[in-house]
PDB file of C-alpha atoms in Angstrom:
ATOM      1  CA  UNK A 384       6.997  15.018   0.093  1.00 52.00           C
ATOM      2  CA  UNK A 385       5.803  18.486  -0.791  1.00 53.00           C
ATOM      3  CA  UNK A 386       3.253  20.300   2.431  1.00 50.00           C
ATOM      4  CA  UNK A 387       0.080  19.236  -0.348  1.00 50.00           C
ATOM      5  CA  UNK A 388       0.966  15.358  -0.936  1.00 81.00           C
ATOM      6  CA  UNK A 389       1.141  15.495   2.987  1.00 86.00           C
ATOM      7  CA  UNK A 390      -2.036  17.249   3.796  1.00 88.00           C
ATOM      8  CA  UNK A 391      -3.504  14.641   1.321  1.00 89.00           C
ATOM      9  CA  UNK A 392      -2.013  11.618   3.379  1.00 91.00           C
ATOM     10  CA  UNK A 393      -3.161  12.744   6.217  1.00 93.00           C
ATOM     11  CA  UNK A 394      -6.484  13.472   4.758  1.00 92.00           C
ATOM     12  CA  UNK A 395      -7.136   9.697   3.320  1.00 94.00           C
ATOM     13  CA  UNK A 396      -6.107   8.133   6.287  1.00 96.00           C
ATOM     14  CA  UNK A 397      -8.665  10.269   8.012  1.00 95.00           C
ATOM     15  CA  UNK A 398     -11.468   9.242   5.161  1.00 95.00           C
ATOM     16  CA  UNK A 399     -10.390   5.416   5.349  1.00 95.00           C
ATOM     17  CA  UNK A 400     -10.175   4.980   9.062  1.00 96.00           C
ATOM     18  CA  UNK A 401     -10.694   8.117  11.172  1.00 97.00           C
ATOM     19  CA  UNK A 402      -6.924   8.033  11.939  1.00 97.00           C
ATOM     20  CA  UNK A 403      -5.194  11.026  12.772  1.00 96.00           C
ATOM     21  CA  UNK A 404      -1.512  10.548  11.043  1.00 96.00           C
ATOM     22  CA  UNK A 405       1.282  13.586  10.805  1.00 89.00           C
ATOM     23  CA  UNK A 406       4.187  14.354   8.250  1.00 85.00           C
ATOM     24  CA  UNK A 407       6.316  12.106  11.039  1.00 86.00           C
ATOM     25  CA  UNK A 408       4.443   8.897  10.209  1.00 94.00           C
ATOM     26  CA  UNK A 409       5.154   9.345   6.353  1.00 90.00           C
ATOM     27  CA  UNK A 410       8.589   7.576   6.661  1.00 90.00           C
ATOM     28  CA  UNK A 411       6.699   4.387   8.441  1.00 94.00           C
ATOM     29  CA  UNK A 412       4.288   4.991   5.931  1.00 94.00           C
ATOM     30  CA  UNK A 413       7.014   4.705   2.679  1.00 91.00           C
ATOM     31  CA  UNK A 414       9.054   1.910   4.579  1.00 92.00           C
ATOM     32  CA  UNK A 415       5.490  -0.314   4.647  1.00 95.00           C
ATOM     33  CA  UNK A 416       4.655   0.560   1.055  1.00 92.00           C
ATOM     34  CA  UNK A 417       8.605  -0.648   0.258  1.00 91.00           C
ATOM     35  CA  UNK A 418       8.479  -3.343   1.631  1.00 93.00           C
ATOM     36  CA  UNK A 419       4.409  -4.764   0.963  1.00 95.00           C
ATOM     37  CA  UNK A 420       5.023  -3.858  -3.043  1.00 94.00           C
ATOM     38  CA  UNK A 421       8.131  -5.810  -2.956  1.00 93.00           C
ATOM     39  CA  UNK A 422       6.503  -9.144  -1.090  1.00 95.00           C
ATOM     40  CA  UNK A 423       4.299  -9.009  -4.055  1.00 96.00           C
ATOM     41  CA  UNK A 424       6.796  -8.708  -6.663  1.00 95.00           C
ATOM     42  CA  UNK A 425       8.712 -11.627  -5.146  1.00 95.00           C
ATOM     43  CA  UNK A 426       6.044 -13.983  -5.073  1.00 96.00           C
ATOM     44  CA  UNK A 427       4.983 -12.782  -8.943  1.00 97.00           C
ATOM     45  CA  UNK A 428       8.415 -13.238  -9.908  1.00 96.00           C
ATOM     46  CA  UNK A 429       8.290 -16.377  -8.677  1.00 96.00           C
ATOM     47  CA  UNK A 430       4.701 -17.585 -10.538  1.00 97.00           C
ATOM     48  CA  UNK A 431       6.843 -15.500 -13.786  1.00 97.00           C
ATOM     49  CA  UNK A 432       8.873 -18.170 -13.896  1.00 96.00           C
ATOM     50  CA  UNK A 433       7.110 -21.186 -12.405  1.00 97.00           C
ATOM     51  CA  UNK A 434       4.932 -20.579 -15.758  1.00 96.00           C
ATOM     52  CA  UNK A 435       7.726 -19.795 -17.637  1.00 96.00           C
ATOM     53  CA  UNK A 436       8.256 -16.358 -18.538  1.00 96.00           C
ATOM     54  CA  UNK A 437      10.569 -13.809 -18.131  1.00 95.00           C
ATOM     55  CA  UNK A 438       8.265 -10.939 -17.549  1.00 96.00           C
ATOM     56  CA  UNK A 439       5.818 -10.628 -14.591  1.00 97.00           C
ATOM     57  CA  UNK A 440       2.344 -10.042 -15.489  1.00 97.00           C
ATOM     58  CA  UNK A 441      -0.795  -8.415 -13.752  1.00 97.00           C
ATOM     59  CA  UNK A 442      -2.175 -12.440 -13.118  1.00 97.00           C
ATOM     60  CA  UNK A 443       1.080 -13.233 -11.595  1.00 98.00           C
ATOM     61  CA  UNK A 444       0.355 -10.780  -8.213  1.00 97.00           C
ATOM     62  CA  UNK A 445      -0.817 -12.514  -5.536  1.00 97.00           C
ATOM     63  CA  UNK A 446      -3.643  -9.997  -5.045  1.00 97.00           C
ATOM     64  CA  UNK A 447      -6.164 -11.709  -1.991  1.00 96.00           C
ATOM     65  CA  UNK A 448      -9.787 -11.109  -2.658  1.00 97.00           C
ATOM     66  CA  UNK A 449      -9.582  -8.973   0.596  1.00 96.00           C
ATOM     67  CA  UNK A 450      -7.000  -6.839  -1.131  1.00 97.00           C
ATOM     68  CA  UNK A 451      -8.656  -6.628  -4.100  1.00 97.00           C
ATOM     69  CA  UNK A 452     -12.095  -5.034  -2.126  1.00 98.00           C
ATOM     70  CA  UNK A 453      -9.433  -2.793  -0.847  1.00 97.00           C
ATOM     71  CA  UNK A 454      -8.224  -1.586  -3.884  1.00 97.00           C
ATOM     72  CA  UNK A 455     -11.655  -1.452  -5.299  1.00 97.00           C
ATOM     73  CA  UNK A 456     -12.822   0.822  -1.880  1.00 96.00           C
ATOM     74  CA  UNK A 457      -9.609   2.761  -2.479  1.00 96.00           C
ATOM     75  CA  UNK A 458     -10.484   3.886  -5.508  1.00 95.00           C
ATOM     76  CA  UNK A 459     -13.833   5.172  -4.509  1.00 94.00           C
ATOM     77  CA  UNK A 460     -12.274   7.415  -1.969  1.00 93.00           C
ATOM     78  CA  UNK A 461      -9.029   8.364  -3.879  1.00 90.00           C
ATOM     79  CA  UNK A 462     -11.617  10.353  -6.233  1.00 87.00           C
ATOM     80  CA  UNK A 463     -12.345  12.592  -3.446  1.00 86.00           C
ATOM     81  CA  UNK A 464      -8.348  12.401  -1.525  1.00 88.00           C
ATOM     82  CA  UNK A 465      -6.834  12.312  -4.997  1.00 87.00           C
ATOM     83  CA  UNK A 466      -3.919  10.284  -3.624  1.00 88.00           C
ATOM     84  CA  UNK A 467      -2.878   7.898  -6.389  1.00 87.00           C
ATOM     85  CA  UNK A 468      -0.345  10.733  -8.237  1.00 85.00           C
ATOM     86  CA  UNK A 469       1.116  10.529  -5.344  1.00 85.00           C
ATOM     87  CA  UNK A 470       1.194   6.604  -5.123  1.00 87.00           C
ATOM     88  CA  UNK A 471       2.488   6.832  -8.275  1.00 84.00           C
ATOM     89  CA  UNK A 472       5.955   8.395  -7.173  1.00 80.00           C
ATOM     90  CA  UNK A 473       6.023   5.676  -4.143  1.00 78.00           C
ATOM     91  CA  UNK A 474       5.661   2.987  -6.571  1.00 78.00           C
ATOM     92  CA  UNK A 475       8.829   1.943  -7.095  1.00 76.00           C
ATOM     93  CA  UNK A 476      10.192  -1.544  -7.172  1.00 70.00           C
ATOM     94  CA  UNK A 477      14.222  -2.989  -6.803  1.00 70.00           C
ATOM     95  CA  UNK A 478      15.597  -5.009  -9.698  1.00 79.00           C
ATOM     96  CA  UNK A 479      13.917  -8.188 -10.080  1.00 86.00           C
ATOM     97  CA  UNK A 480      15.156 -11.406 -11.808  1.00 90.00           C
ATOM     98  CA  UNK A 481      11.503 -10.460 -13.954  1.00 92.00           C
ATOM     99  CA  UNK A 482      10.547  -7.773 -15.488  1.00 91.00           C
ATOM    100  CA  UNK A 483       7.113  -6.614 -14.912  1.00 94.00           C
ATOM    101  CA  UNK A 484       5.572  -5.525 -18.211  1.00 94.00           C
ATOM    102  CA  UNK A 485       3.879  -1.636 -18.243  1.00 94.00           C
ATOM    103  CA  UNK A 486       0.325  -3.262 -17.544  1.00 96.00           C
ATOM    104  CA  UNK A 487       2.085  -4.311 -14.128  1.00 95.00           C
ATOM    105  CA  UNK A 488       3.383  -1.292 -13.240  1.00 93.00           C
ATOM    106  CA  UNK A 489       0.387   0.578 -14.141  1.00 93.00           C
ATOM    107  CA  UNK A 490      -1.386  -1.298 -11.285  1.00 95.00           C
ATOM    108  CA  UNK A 491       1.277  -0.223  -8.582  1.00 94.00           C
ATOM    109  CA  UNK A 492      -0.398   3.292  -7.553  1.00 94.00           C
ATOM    110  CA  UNK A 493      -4.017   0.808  -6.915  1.00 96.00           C
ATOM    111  CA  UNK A 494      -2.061  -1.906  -5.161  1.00 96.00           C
ATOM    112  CA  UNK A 495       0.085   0.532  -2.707  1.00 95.00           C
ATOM    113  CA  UNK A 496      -3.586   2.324  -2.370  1.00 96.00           C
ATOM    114  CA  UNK A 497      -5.321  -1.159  -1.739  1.00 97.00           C
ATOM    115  CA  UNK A 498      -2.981  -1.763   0.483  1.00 97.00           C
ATOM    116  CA  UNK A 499      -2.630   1.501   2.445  1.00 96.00           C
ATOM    117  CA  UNK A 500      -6.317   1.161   2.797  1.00 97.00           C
ATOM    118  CA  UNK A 501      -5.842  -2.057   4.813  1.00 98.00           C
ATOM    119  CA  UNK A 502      -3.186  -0.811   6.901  1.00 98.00           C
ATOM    120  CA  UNK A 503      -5.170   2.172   7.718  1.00 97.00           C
ATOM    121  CA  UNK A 504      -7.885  -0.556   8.497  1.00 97.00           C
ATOM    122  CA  UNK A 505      -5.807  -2.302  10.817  1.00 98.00           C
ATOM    123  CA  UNK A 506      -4.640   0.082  12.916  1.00 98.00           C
ATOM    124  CA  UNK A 507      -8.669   0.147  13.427  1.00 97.00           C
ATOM    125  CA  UNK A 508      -9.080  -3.652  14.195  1.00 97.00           C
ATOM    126  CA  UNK A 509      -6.314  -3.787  16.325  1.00 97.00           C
ATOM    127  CA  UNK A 510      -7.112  -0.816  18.486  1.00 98.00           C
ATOM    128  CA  UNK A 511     -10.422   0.439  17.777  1.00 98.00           C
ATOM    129  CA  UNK A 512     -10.629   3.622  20.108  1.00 98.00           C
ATOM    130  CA  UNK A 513      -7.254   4.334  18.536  1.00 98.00           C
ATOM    131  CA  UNK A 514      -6.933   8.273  16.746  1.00 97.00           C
ATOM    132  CA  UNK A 515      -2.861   9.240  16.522  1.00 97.00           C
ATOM    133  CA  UNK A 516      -1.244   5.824  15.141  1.00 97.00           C
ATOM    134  CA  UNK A 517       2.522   5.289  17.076  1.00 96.00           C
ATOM    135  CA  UNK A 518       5.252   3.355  16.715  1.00 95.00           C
ATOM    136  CA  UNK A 519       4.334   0.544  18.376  1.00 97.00           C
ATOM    137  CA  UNK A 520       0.426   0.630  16.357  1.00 97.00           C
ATOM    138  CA  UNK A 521       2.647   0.693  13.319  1.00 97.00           C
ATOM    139  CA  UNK A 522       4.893  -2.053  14.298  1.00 97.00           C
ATOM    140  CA  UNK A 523       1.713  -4.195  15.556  1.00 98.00           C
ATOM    141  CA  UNK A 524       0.214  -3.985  11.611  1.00 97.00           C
ATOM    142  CA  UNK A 525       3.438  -4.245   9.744  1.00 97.00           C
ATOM    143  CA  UNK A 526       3.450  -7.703  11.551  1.00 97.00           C
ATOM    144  CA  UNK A 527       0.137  -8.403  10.770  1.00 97.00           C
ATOM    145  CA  UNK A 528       0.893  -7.695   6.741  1.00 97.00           C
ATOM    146  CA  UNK A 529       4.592  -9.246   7.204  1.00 96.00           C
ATOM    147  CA  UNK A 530       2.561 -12.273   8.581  1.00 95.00           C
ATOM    148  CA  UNK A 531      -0.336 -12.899   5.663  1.00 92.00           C
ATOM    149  CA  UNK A 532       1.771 -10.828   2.471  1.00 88.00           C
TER     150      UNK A 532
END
């Protein structure tokens, strides 16, 4: 990630929760975007073909209505952080038995930022006084999203 993408990181996580996060937390930071994007794809694949269908549509995400205010409170601050062409590189997905169709995909850089919203958001709940994010803060919240995604 070039020095800019990473000053932006650092500067949404500052706008969505106050955190202070560094060019070390970046590779937590990928690892929980991996891994949230692909618990969604594996559930969608799975309504895909419960209805029948070999591609994976938009409906078939199992977006909460919590994430959904997060992605909707993402995008207001992304216009000032400018974060989502960024997203847009992270958003990548393994081979699926489905095939999500271009609409899908489209909504990966809003999901990821929905979602990085709610981690940043978290971190907050969990430990409000916190500023500097460690290991074990990000191992607490990737429970907490392992746990409900």
């Amino acid at each position: 990630m070039t020095v800019m993408s990473i000053a932006r990181f650092e500067r949404f996580f500052r706008a969505a929760a106050g955190l202070d996060v560094d060019k070390n937390d970046l590779k937590r930071y990928s690892d929980f975007v991996d891994a949230k994007l692909y618990d969604l794809l594996t559930v969608a694949q799975a309504t895909a073909k419960a209805n029948g269908r070999d591609i994976i549509r938009t409906c078939d995400l199992p977006i909460t209505k919590g994430l959904q205010e997060s992605i909707h409170h993402f995008q207001k601050i992304d216009q000032e952080v400018e974060l989502k062409p960024i997203l847009e590189q992270l958003a990548t997905h393994p081979a699926l038995d489905r095939t999500p169709d271009e609409e899908t995909e489209a909504t990966y850089p809003d999901i990821i930022g929905g979602l990085s919203l709610a981690l940043a958001q978290c971190f907050k709940i969990l430990h409000p006084d916190l500023k500097n994010p460690q290991t074990q803060h990000w191992d607490e919240a990737r429970a907490v999203f392992d746990f409900l995604l």
